[in-house]
Every structure is written in structure tokens, then in C-alpha cells.
Coordinates of N, CA and C in Angstrom, one line a residue:
Chain A
X158 N -1.5 -41.2 -11.3 CA -0.9 -39.8 -11.3 C -1.7 -38.9 -10.4
X159 N -1.0 -38.0 -9.8 CA -1.7 -37.1 -8.9 C -2.4 -35.9 -9.7
X160 N -3.6 -35.6 -9.3 CA -4.2 -34.5 -10.0 C -4.8 -33.6 -8.9
X161 N -4.8 -32.3 -9.2 CA -5.4 -31.3 -8.2 C -6.4 -30.5 -9.0
X162 N -7.6 -30.4 -8.4 CA -8.7 -29.7 -9.1 C -9.2 -28.6 -8.2
X163 N -9.3 -27.4 -8.7 CA -9.9 -26.3 -8.0 C -11.2 -25.9 -8.6
X164 N -12.1 -25.5 -7.7 CA -13.4 -25.0 -8.2 C -13.9 -23.8 -7.4
X165 N -14.6 -22.9 -8.0 CA -14.8 -22.7 -9.4 C -13.5 -22.2 -10.1
X166 N -13.6 -22.1 -11.4 CA -12.5 -21.5 -12.1 C -12.4 -20.0 -11.9
X167 N -13.6 -19.4 -11.8 CA -13.7 -17.9 -11.6 C -15.0 -17.6 -10.9
X168 N -14.9 -16.5 -10.2 CA -16.1 -16.0 -9.4 C -16.2 -14.5 -9.5
X169 N -17.4 -14.0 -9.7 CA -17.6 -12.6 -9.5 C -18.6 -12.4 -8.4
X170 N -18.2 -11.8 -7.3 CA -19.1 -11.7 -6.1 C -19.2 -10.2 -5.7
X171 N -20.3 -10.0 -4.9 CA -20.5 -8.7 -4.4 C -19.8 -8.5 -3.0
X172 N -19.4 -7.3 -2.7 CA -18.9 -7.1 -1.3 C -19.9 -7.5 -0.3
X173 N -19.5 -8.1 0.7 CA -20.4 -8.5 1.8 C -21.0 -9.9 1.6
X174 N -20.9 -10.5 0.4 CA -21.5 -11.8 0.2 C -20.5 -12.9 0.6
X175 N -21.0 -14.1 0.8 CA -20.2 -15.2 1.3 C -19.4 -15.8 0.1
X176 N -18.4 -16.6 0.5 CA -17.6 -17.2 -0.5 C -17.1 -18.6 -0.1
X177 N -17.1 -19.5 -1.0 CA -16.5 -20.9 -0.7 C -15.8 -21.3 -1.9
X178 N -14.5 -21.6 -1.8 CA -13.6 -22.1 -2.8 C -13.1 -23.5 -2.4
X179 N -13.0 -24.4 -3.4 CA -12.6 -25.7 -3.0 C -11.5 -26.3 -3.8
X180 N -10.9 -27.3 -3.3 CA -9.7 -27.9 -3.9 C -9.7 -29.4 -3.5
X181 N -9.5 -30.3 -4.5 CA -9.5 -31.7 -4.3 C -8.2 -32.3 -4.9
X182 N -7.5 -33.1 -4.2 CA -6.3 -33.8 -4.7 C -6.6 -35.3 -4.8
X183 N -6.3 -35.8 -5.9 CA -6.5 -37.2 -6.2 C -5.2 -37.9 -6.5
X184 N -5.1 -39.1 -6.0 CA -3.9 -39.9 -6.3 C -2.7 -39.8 -5.3
X185 N -3.0 -39.1 -4.2 CA -2.0 -38.9 -3.2 C -2.6 -39.0 -1.8
X186 N -2.1 -39.9 -1.0 CA -2.6 -40.1 0.3 C -2.0 -39.1 1.3
X187 N -2.8 -38.5 2.1 CA -2.4 -37.6 3.2 C -1.4 -36.5 2.8
X188 N -1.7 -35.8 1.8 CA -0.7 -34.7 1.4 C -0.8 -33.5 2.4
X189 N 0.3 -32.7 2.4 CA 0.2 -31.4 3.0 C -0.6 -30.5 2.0
X190 N -1.5 -29.7 2.5 CA -2.3 -28.8 1.7 C -2.1 -27.4 2.0
X191 N -2.2 -26.5 1.0 CA -1.9 -25.1 1.2 C -2.9 -24.2 0.4
X192 N -3.2 -23.1 0.9 CA -3.9 -22.0 0.2 C -3.0 -20.8 0.0
X193 N -2.8 -20.4 -1.2 CA -2.1 -19.1 -1.5 C -3.0 -18.1 -2.1
X194 N -2.7 -16.8 -1.9 CA -3.4 -15.8 -2.6 C -2.4 -14.9 -3.4
X195 N -2.8 -14.5 -4.6 CA -2.0 -13.8 -5.4 C -2.7 -12.6 -6.0
X196 N -2.3 -11.4 -5.7 CA -2.9 -10.2 -6.3 C -2.5 -10.1 -7.7
X197 N -3.2 -9.4 -8.5 CA -2.9 -9.3 -10.0 C -1.5 -8.8 -10.1
X198 N -0.7 -9.5 -10.8 CA 0.7 -9.1 -11.0 C 1.6 -9.1 -9.8
X199 N 1.1 -9.8 -8.7 CA 1.9 -9.8 -7.5 C 2.5 -11.1 -7.1
X200 N 3.0 -11.2 -5.9 CA 3.7 -12.4 -5.4 C 2.6 -13.3 -4.8
X201 N 3.1 -14.5 -4.4 CA 2.2 -15.5 -3.8 C 2.3 -15.4 -2.3
X202 N 1.2 -15.2 -1.6 CA 1.1 -15.1 -0.2 C 0.5 -16.3 0.4
X203 N 1.2 -17.1 1.3 CA 0.6 -18.2 1.9 C -0.5 -17.8 2.9
X204 N -1.7 -18.4 2.8 CA -2.8 -18.1 3.7 C -2.9 -19.2 4.8
X205 N -3.0 -20.4 4.4 CA -3.2 -21.5 5.3 C -2.5 -22.8 4.9
X206 N -2.2 -23.6 5.9 CA -1.7 -25.0 5.5 C -2.3 -26.0 6.4
X207 N -2.3 -27.2 5.9 CA -2.9 -28.3 6.7 C -2.1 -29.6 6.5
X208 N -1.8 -30.3 7.6 CA -1.0 -31.5 7.4 C -1.9 -32.7 7.7
X209 N -3.1 -32.5 8.1 CA -4.0 -33.7 8.3 C -5.4 -33.2 8.4
X210 N -6.3 -34.2 8.3 CA -7.8 -33.9 8.3 C -8.1 -33.1 9.6
X211 N -8.9 -32.1 9.5 CA -9.4 -31.4 10.6 C -8.5 -30.4 11.3
X212 N -7.2 -30.4 10.7 CA -6.2 -29.5 11.3 C -5.7 -28.5 10.3
X213 N -6.0 -27.2 10.6 CA -5.6 -26.1 9.7 C -4.9 -25.0 10.5
X214 N -3.7 -24.6 9.9 CA -3.0 -23.5 10.6 C -3.1 -22.2 9.7
X215 N -3.3 -21.1 10.3 CA -3.4 -19.8 9.6 C -2.0 -19.2 9.6
X216 N -1.7 -18.6 8.4 CA -0.4 -17.9 8.3 C -0.6 -16.4 8.2
X217 N -1.7 -16.0 7.6 CA -2.0 -14.6 7.4 C -3.5 -14.4 7.7
X218 N -3.8 -13.3 8.5 CA -5.2 -13.0 8.8 C -5.7 -12.1 7.7
X219 N -6.6 -12.6 6.9 CA -7.3 -11.8 5.8 C -8.8 -11.9 5.9
X220 N -9.3 -12.2 7.1 CA -10.8 -12.4 7.2 C -11.2 -13.6 6.4
X221 N -10.4 -14.6 6.3 CA -10.8 -15.8 5.6 C -10.6 -17.0 6.5
X222 N -11.2 -18.1 6.2 CA -11.0 -19.3 7.0 C -10.9 -20.5 6.1
X223 N -10.3 -21.5 6.6 CA -10.1 -22.7 5.8 C -10.4 -23.9 6.6
X224 N -10.8 -25.0 5.9 CA -11.1 -26.2 6.6 C -10.7 -27.4 5.7
X225 N -10.4 -28.5 6.4 CA -10.0 -29.7 5.7 C -11.0 -30.8 6.2
X226 N -12.1 -31.0 5.5 CA -13.1 -31.9 6.0 C -12.8 -33.4 5.6
X227 N -12.0 -33.5 4.6 CA -11.6 -34.9 4.1 C -10.1 -34.8 3.8
X228 N -9.5 -36.0 3.7 CA -8.0 -36.1 3.5 C -7.7 -35.4 2.2
X229 N -8.6 -35.5 1.2 CA -8.2 -35.0 -0.1 C -8.9 -33.7 -0.5
X230 N -9.5 -33.0 0.5 CA -10.2 -31.8 0.2 C -9.9 -30.6 1.1
X231 N -9.7 -29.4 0.5 CA -9.4 -28.2 1.3 C -10.3 -27.1 0.9
X232 N -11.0 -26.5 1.8 CA -12.0 -25.5 1.5 C -11.5 -24.1 2.1
X233 N -11.7 -23.1 1.3 CA -11.4 -21.7 1.7 C -12.7 -20.9 1.7
X234 N -13.0 -20.2 2.8 CA -14.3 -19.5 2.8 C -14.3 -18.3 3.6
X235 N -15.3 -17.5 3.5 CA -15.6 -16.3 4.3 C -17.1 -16.0 4.3
X236 N -17.6 -15.4 5.3 CA -19.0 -15.0 5.3 C -19.2 -13.7 4.7
X237 N -18.2 -12.8 4.7 CA -18.4 -11.5 4.1 C -17.1 -11.1 3.3
X238 N -17.3 -11.0 2.0 CA -16.2 -10.6 1.2 C -15.9 -9.1 1.3
X239 N -14.6 -8.8 1.1 CA -14.1 -7.4 1.1 C -13.6 -7.2 -0.3
X240 N -13.5 -5.9 -0.7 CA -12.9 -5.6 -2.0 C -11.5 -6.2 -2.1
X241 N -10.8 -6.2 -1.0 CA -9.4 -6.6 -0.9 C -9.2 -8.1 -1.1
X242 N -10.3 -8.8 -1.1 CA -10.2 -10.3 -1.3 C -10.0 -10.6 -2.8
X243 N -10.2 -9.7 -3.7 CA -10.0 -9.9 -5.1 C -8.6 -10.4 -5.4
X244 N -8.5 -11.4 -6.3 CA -7.2 -11.9 -6.7 C -7.3 -13.3 -7.2
X245 N -6.2 -14.0 -7.2 CA -6.1 -15.3 -7.7 C -5.8 -16.2 -6.5
X246 N -6.6 -17.2 -6.3 CA -6.4 -18.2 -5.2 C -5.9 -19.5 -5.7
X247 N -4.9 -19.9 -5.1 CA -4.2 -21.1 -5.5 C -4.1 -22.2 -4.4
X248 N -4.5 -23.4 -4.7 CA -4.4 -24.5 -3.8 C -3.1 -25.2 -4.2
X249 N -2.4 -25.8 -3.2 CA -1.2 -26.5 -3.5 C -1.1 -27.7 -2.6
X250 N -0.3 -28.7 -3.0 CA -0.1 -29.8 -2.1 C 1.4 -30.2 -2.2
X251 N 1.9 -30.8 -1.2 CA 3.3 -31.3 -1.2 C 3.3 -32.7 -0.5
X252 N 4.3 -33.4 -0.7 CA 4.5 -34.8 -0.1 C 4.8 -34.6 1.3
X253 N 4.1 -35.2 2.2 CA 4.3 -35.1 3.6 C 5.7 -35.5 4.0
X254 N 6.2 -36.6 3.4 CA 7.5 -37.1 3.8 C 8.7 -36.2 3.3
X255 N 8.3 -35.4 2.3 CA 9.4 -34.5 1.7 C 9.2 -33.1 2.3
X256 N 8.3 -32.9 3.2 CA 8.1 -31.5 3.8 C 7.7 -30.6 2.7
X257 N 8.1 -29.3 2.8 CA 7.7 -28.3 1.9 C 8.5 -28.2 0.7
X258 N 9.3 -29.1 0.3 CA 10.2 -29.0 -0.8 C 9.5 -28.7 -2.1
X259 N 8.6 -29.6 -2.5 CA 8.0 -29.5 -3.8 C 6.5 -29.2 -3.7
X260 N 6.1 -28.0 -4.1 CA 4.7 -27.6 -4.1 C 4.2 -27.8 -5.5
X261 N 3.0 -28.4 -5.5 CA 2.3 -28.6 -6.8 C 1.0 -27.8 -6.7
X262 N 0.9 -26.9 -7.7 CA -0.2 -26.0 -7.6 C -1.4 -26.4 -8.6
X263 N -2.6 -26.0 -8.2 CA -3.7 -26.1 -9.0 C -3.7 -25.0 -10.0
X264 N -4.8 -25.0 -10.9 CA -4.9 -23.9 -11.9 C -5.4 -22.6 -11.3
X265 N -5.9 -22.6 -10.1 CA -6.3 -21.4 -9.5 C -7.8 -21.0 -9.7
X266 N -8.3 -20.1 -8.8 CA -9.6 -19.5 -9.0 C -9.4 -18.0 -9.0
X267 N -9.9 -17.4 -10.0 CA -9.9 -16.0 -10.1 C -11.1 -15.4 -9.5
X268 N -10.9 -14.6 -8.5 CA -12.0 -14.0 -7.7 C -12.0 -12.5 -8.0
X269 N -13.2 -12.0 -8.4 CA -13.4 -10.5 -8.5 C -14.5 -10.1 -7.6
X270 N -14.2 -9.2 -6.7 CA -15.2 -8.7 -5.7 C -15.5 -7.3 -6.1
X271 N -16.8 -7.1 -6.4 CA -17.3 -5.8 -6.9 C -18.1 -5.0 -5.8
Chain B
X126 N 7.9 -7.4 6.1 CA 8.9 -7.0 5.1 C 9.1 -8.1 4.1
X127 N 9.6 -7.8 2.9 CA 9.7 -8.8 1.9 C 11.0 -9.6 2.2
X128 N 10.9 -10.9 2.5 CA 12.0 -11.7 2.8 C 12.8 -12.2 1.6
X129 N 12.1 -12.2 0.5 CA 12.8 -12.7 -0.8 C 12.5 -11.6 -1.8
X130 N 13.6 -11.1 -2.4 CA 13.5 -10.0 -3.3 C 14.0 -10.5 -4.7
X131 N 13.3 -10.0 -5.7 CA 13.7 -10.3 -7.1 C 13.9 -9.0 -7.9
X132 N 14.9 -9.1 -8.8 CA 15.1 -8.0 -9.8 C 15.6 -8.6 -11.1
X133 N 15.3 -8.0 -12.2 CA 14.4 -6.8 -12.3 C 12.9 -7.3 -12.2
X134 N 12.1 -6.3 -12.2 CA 10.6 -6.6 -12.1 C 10.2 -7.2 -13.5
X135 N 10.8 -6.7 -14.6 CA 10.4 -7.2 -15.9 C 11.7 -7.2 -16.7
X136 N 11.7 -8.0 -17.7 CA 12.9 -8.2 -18.6 C 12.5 -8.6 -20.0
X137 N 13.1 -7.9 -21.0 CA 12.8 -8.3 -22.3 C 14.1 -8.7 -23.0
X138 N 14.1 -9.9 -23.6 CA 15.3 -10.3 -24.3 C 14.9 -10.8 -25.7
X139 N 15.9 -10.8 -26.6 CA 15.7 -11.4 -27.9 C 15.8 -12.9 -27.9
X140 N 15.1 -13.5 -28.8 CA 15.2 -15.0 -28.9 C 16.7 -15.4 -29.1
X141 N 17.2 -16.4 -28.4 CA 18.5 -16.8 -28.5 C 19.5 -16.2 -27.4
X142 N 19.0 -15.1 -26.8 CA 19.9 -14.4 -25.8 C 19.7 -15.1 -24.5
X143 N 20.6 -14.7 -23.5 CA 20.5 -15.2 -22.2 C 19.8 -14.2 -21.3
X144 N 18.7 -14.7 -20.6 CA 18.0 -13.9 -19.6 C 18.6 -14.2 -18.2
X145 N 18.9 -13.1 -17.4 CA 19.4 -13.3 -16.1 C 18.4 -12.7 -15.1
X146 N 18.0 -13.5 -14.2 CA 17.0 -13.1 -13.2 C 17.7 -13.2 -11.8
X147 N 17.5 -12.2 -11.0 CA 18.2 -12.1 -9.7 C 17.3 -12.3 -8.6
X148 N 17.8 -12.8 -7.5 CA 17.0 -13.1 -6.3 C 17.9 -12.9 -5.1
X149 N 17.4 -12.3 -4.0 CA 18.2 -12.2 -2.8 C 17.3 -12.5 -1.6
X150 N 17.8 -12.9 -0.5 CA 17.0 -13.2 0.7 C 17.7 -12.7 1.9
X151 N 16.9 -12.7 3.0 CA 17.4 -12.2 4.3 C 17.7 -13.2 5.3
X152 N 16.8 -14.2 5.4 CA 16.8 -15.2 6.5 C 17.9 -16.2 6.2
X153 N 18.9 -16.3 7.1 CA 20.0 -17.2 6.9 C 19.7 -18.7 7.1
X154 N 18.4 -18.9 7.6 CA 18.0 -20.3 7.9 C 17.4 -20.9 6.6
X155 N 17.2 -20.1 5.6 CA 16.6 -20.6 4.3 C 17.7 -21.6 3.7
X156 N 17.3 -22.8 3.3 CA 18.2 -23.7 2.8 C 17.7 -24.4 1.5
X157 N 16.6 -24.0 1.0 CA 16.1 -24.6 -0.2 C 15.5 -23.5 -1.1
X158 N 15.8 -23.5 -2.3 CA 15.4 -22.4 -3.2 C 14.9 -22.9 -4.5
X159 N 13.6 -23.0 -4.7 CA 13.1 -23.4 -6.0 C 12.7 -22.2 -6.8
X160 N 12.7 -22.3 -8.1 CA 12.2 -21.3 -9.0 C 10.9 -21.9 -9.7
X161 N 9.9 -21.0 -9.7 CA 8.6 -21.4 -10.3 C 8.4 -20.6 -11.5
X162 N 7.8 -21.2 -12.5 CA 7.4 -20.5 -13.8 C 5.9 -20.4 -13.8
X163 N 5.3 -19.2 -14.1 CA 3.9 -19.1 -14.1 C 3.5 -18.4 -15.4
X164 N 2.6 -19.0 -16.1 CA 2.0 -18.4 -17.3 C 0.7 -17.7 -16.9
X165 N 0.2 -16.7 -17.6 CA -1.0 -16.0 -17.3 C -2.2 -16.9 -17.1
X166 N -2.9 -16.7 -16.0 CA -4.1 -17.5 -15.7 C -3.9 -18.9 -15.3
X167 N -2.6 -19.3 -15.0 CA -2.3 -20.6 -14.6 C -1.6 -20.6 -13.2
X168 N -1.6 -21.7 -12.6 CA -0.8 -21.8 -11.3 C 0.6 -22.0 -11.6
X169 N 1.5 -21.6 -10.7 CA 3.0 -21.8 -10.9 C 3.4 -23.2 -11.0
X170 N 4.4 -23.5 -11.7 CA 5.0 -24.8 -11.9 C 6.4 -24.8 -11.5
X171 N 6.9 -25.8 -10.8 CA 8.3 -25.9 -10.4 C 9.1 -26.1 -11.6
X172 N 10.2 -25.2 -11.7 CA 11.1 -25.2 -12.9 C 12.4 -25.9 -12.6
X173 N 13.0 -25.4 -11.5 CA 14.3 -25.9 -11.1 C 14.6 -25.5 -9.7
X174 N 15.3 -26.2 -8.9 CA 15.6 -25.9 -7.5 C 17.0 -26.2 -7.1
X175 N 17.4 -25.6 -6.0 CA 18.8 -25.8 -5.5 C 18.8 -25.7 -4.0
X176 N 19.6 -26.5 -3.4 CA 19.8 -26.5 -1.9 C 21.0 -25.7 -1.6
X177 N 21.1 -25.3 -0.3 CA 22.2 -24.4 0.1 C 23.6 -25.0 0.1
X178 N 23.6 -26.3 -0.1 CA 24.9 -27.0 -0.1 C 25.6 -27.0 -1.5
X179 N 24.8 -26.5 -2.5 CA 25.4 -26.4 -3.8 C 25.5 -25.0 -4.2
X180 N 26.4 -24.7 -5.2 CA 26.5 -23.4 -5.7 C 26.0 -23.2 -7.2
X181 N 25.7 -24.4 -7.7 CA 25.2 -24.3 -9.1 C 24.3 -25.5 -9.4
X182 N 23.2 -25.3 -10.1 CA 22.3 -26.4 -10.5 C 21.9 -26.1 -12.0
X183 N 22.0 -27.1 -12.8 CA 21.7 -26.9 -14.2 C 20.7 -27.9 -14.7
X184 N 19.8 -27.5 -15.5 CA 18.7 -28.3 -16.1 C 18.4 -27.8 -17.4
X185 N 19.1 -28.4 -18.4 CA 18.8 -27.9 -19.8 C 19.3 -26.5 -20.0
X186 N 18.4 -25.6 -20.4 CA 18.7 -24.2 -20.6 C 18.6 -23.4 -19.4
X187 N 18.3 -24.0 -18.3 CA 18.1 -23.2 -17.0 C 19.2 -23.6 -16.0
X188 N 19.8 -22.5 -15.5 CA 20.9 -22.7 -14.5 C 20.7 -21.8 -13.3
X189 N 20.8 -22.3 -12.1 CA 20.8 -21.5 -10.9 C 22.2 -21.4 -10.4
X190 N 22.6 -20.1 -10.1 CA 23.9 -19.9 -9.5 C 23.6 -19.3 -8.1
X191 N 24.2 -19.9 -7.1 CA 23.9 -19.6 -5.7 C 25.1 -19.1 -4.9
X192 N 25.0 -18.0 -4.2 CA 26.1 -17.4 -3.4 C 25.6 -17.3 -2.0
X193 N 25.9 -18.3 -1.2 CA 25.4 -18.4 0.2 C 25.9 -17.2 1.1
X194 N 27.2 -16.8 0.9 CA 27.7 -15.8 1.7 C 27.0 -14.5 1.5
X195 N 26.7 -14.2 0.2 CA 26.0 -12.9 -0.1 C 24.5 -13.1 0.0
X196 N 24.0 -14.3 0.2 CA 22.5 -14.5 0.2 C 21.9 -14.1 -1.1
X197 N 22.5 -14.5 -2.2 CA 22.0 -14.2 -3.5 C 22.0 -15.4 -4.4
X198 N 21.1 -15.4 -5.3 CA 21.1 -16.4 -6.4 C 20.5 -15.8 -7.6
X199 N 20.8 -16.5 -8.7 CA 20.3 -16.0 -10.0 C 19.9 -17.2 -10.9
X200 N 19.0 -16.9 -11.7 CA 18.5 -17.9 -12.7 C 18.9 -17.4 -14.1
X201 N 19.6 -18.3 -14.8 CA 20.1 -17.9 -16.2 C 19.3 -18.8 -17.1
X202 N 18.6 -18.2 -18.1 CA 17.9 -18.9 -19.2 C 18.7 -18.6 -20.4
X203 N 19.4 -19.7 -20.9 CA 20.2 -19.5 -22.1 C 19.4 -19.9 -23.3
X204 N 19.8 -19.3 -24.5 CA 19.1 -19.6 -25.7 C 17.6 -19.4 -25.5
X205 N 17.2 -18.2 -25.0 CA 15.8 -17.9 -24.7 C 14.9 -18.1 -25.9
X206 N 13.7 -18.7 -25.6 CA 12.7 -19.0 -26.6 C 11.4 -18.2 -26.3
X207 N 10.6 -17.9 -27.3 CA 9.3 -17.2 -27.0 C 8.5 -17.9 -26.0
X208 N 8.5 -19.2 -26.0 CA 7.8 -20.0 -25.1 C 8.2 -19.9 -23.6
X209 N 9.4 -19.2 -23.4 CA 9.9 -19.0 -22.1 C 9.2 -17.7 -21.5
X210 N 8.5 -17.0 -22.3 CA 7.8 -15.8 -21.8 C 6.8 -16.1 -20.7
X211 N 7.1 -15.6 -19.5 CA 6.3 -16.0 -18.3 C 6.8 -15.2 -17.2
X212 N 6.2 -15.4 -16.0 CA 6.7 -14.7 -14.8 C 7.4 -15.8 -14.0
X213 N 8.6 -15.5 -13.5 CA 9.4 -16.4 -12.7 C 9.5 -16.0 -11.3
X214 N 9.2 -16.9 -10.4 CA 9.3 -16.6 -9.0 C 10.4 -17.4 -8.3
X215 N 11.2 -16.7 -7.6 CA 12.2 -17.3 -6.7 C 11.5 -17.5 -5.4
X216 N 11.8 -18.7 -4.8 CA 11.1 -18.9 -3.5 C 12.2 -19.5 -2.5
X217 N 11.9 -19.5 -1.2 CA 12.8 -20.0 -0.2 C 12.1 -20.7 0.9
X218 N 12.8 -21.6 1.5 CA 12.2 -22.4 2.5 C 13.3 -22.8 3.5
X219 N 12.8 -22.9 4.8 CA 13.7 -23.4 5.8 C 13.2 -24.6 6.5
X220 N 12.3 -25.3 5.8 CA 11.8 -26.6 6.3 C 11.1 -26.4 7.7
X221 N 10.3 -25.3 7.8 CA 9.7 -25.1 9.1 C 8.3 -25.8 9.1
X222 N 8.3 -27.0 8.8 CA 7.2 -27.9 9.0 C 5.8 -27.3 8.6
X223 N 5.5 -27.2 7.4 CA 4.2 -26.8 7.0 C 4.1 -25.3 6.6
X224 N 5.1 -24.5 6.9 CA 5.0 -23.1 6.5 C 5.5 -22.9 5.1
X225 N 5.8 -23.9 4.5 CA 6.0 -24.0 3.0 C 7.0 -22.9 2.5
X226 N 6.7 -22.3 1.4 CA 7.6 -21.5 0.7 C 7.3 -20.0 0.8
X227 N 8.3 -19.2 0.9 CA 8.2 -17.8 0.9 C 8.6 -17.4 -0.6
X228 N 7.6 -16.7 -1.2 CA 7.9 -16.4 -2.6 C 8.4 -14.9 -2.8
X229 N 9.2 -14.7 -3.8 CA 9.7 -13.4 -4.1 C 8.6 -12.7 -4.9
X230 N 9.0 -11.5 -5.4 CA 8.1 -10.6 -6.0 C 7.9 -10.9 -7.5
X231 N 8.7 -11.8 -8.1 CA 8.5 -12.2 -9.4 C 9.3 -11.3 -10.5
X232 N 9.7 -12.0 -11.6 CA 10.2 -11.3 -12.7 C 9.5 -11.7 -13.9
X233 N 8.9 -10.8 -14.7 CA 8.2 -11.1 -15.9 C 9.2 -11.0 -17.1
X234 N 9.3 -12.1 -17.8 CA 10.3 -12.2 -18.9 C 9.5 -12.3 -20.2
X235 N 9.9 -11.4 -21.1 CA 9.3 -11.4 -22.5 C 10.4 -11.7 -23.4
X236 N 10.2 -12.7 -24.3 CA 11.2 -13.1 -25.3 C 10.7 -12.8 -26.6
X237 N 11.4 -11.9 -27.3 CA 10.9 -11.4 -28.6 C 11.6 -12.2 -29.7
X238 N 10.8 -12.7 -30.7 CA 11.3 -13.5 -31.8 C 12.1 -12.6 -32.8

């Protein structure tokens, strides 16, 4: 069975500090991977997607970057956090042969920037 | 601009009633419409979906009605249960290779016992 694990579960960080969030997918080879951001009570905004190792496409510029160092790992990071980065970060995967049809989300990371 | 819109923003129904959630979109290339259910503090989970070649999709107590001409769809939750209390997101996709889903603004449903 496929599992998706996000870490950490929650973070409280200071403005201007660095950030690294991670996501690991087990049980599925070469999935499409996605990062979404959700403001409290808001919609889900796609940030990045990756269809293969080392290749990441940006959808929205929010002073964040993403990398895919391994087939099953997706990292979201920034060197300087802004207050506007607060929210809920969700990693998701989909089956490559099915395209974007079915997204499976992780449990998310709640980020509070103070 | 918001490509996928949902209404109402929030909805309260009594247990056993039917909750009706509305969704509209602008891009005529969208051809796949999933609905996701999200509980507080959790990631969204796929609930039910429909493609643009169908006008109705039913799965248990959840039914999607789709009107391609008007670019509208709705999710009906019949015999609502307290466990259905969650936020529901309508989403749309046009299979643009990796750009995944465009999510709506969400409708928060509260079911009172």
C-alpha cells in the first residue's frame, strides 16, 4: 500500500529564519509529486510539481523553492521566511500514467511564522 | 482570478437532510472534476469525481450533477450525518501534464444532530 509521510507535523518559526519541509512517498514508483499551500480557512494553491527526480516546475512564486533529490522525496524550503508563509503545507502524489486525475494528500505541515 | 468558485461558503443542515454544494468554473478546457473532503488539521481526501462526458455520478449518499453548457456542477449529500461535517472542495483539471488540480474556495458543511 502507498503511504505518504510529511515532516514535521508543525513548525513555529521566526520571520527571516530558514525552513525545510519534507515529504516521502512509499510504495509507488516514480509518482508525480506536488506541493500545495493552504491559508487558514482557505483554498489550496498549487506551488510546485515534479514528474521526475531533479526536475521541479514552479507554479506560483512565493519566495519558496522545491527540490526532488530522490524518486520518493520532495523538499520545500526557503532561506528567509515571511509572515505570509504561515499556513498549511500539503504534499501530494498522483499516478504518472493517470496524469493529474487522482491526487493523494499527506496529512500536512502547519507552519506558523511569528 | 478564481477559476473555480463555490457557494455557499458555509452550510448548516440537520441530520437526515440533503446538503447541496454548488461549484462553477470558467475554463471550458476543464474536463475532470473531483470533490475533496477535508477535516480540520488533515489533508483533503478524494470523495467523488466526474468527467465532462457525464452529467451525473453517484456514490452512496454523494451525487454530482454536472451541467457542461452552464459550466456548473453540484454535490448533493443525502441523509446527511454528523460525520459528514467537513470542508468540501470542488476542483477542476484539464490534464495539462503536471499542473494538477485547480481548487475552489471550499464549502464548510455542519450537520447538526
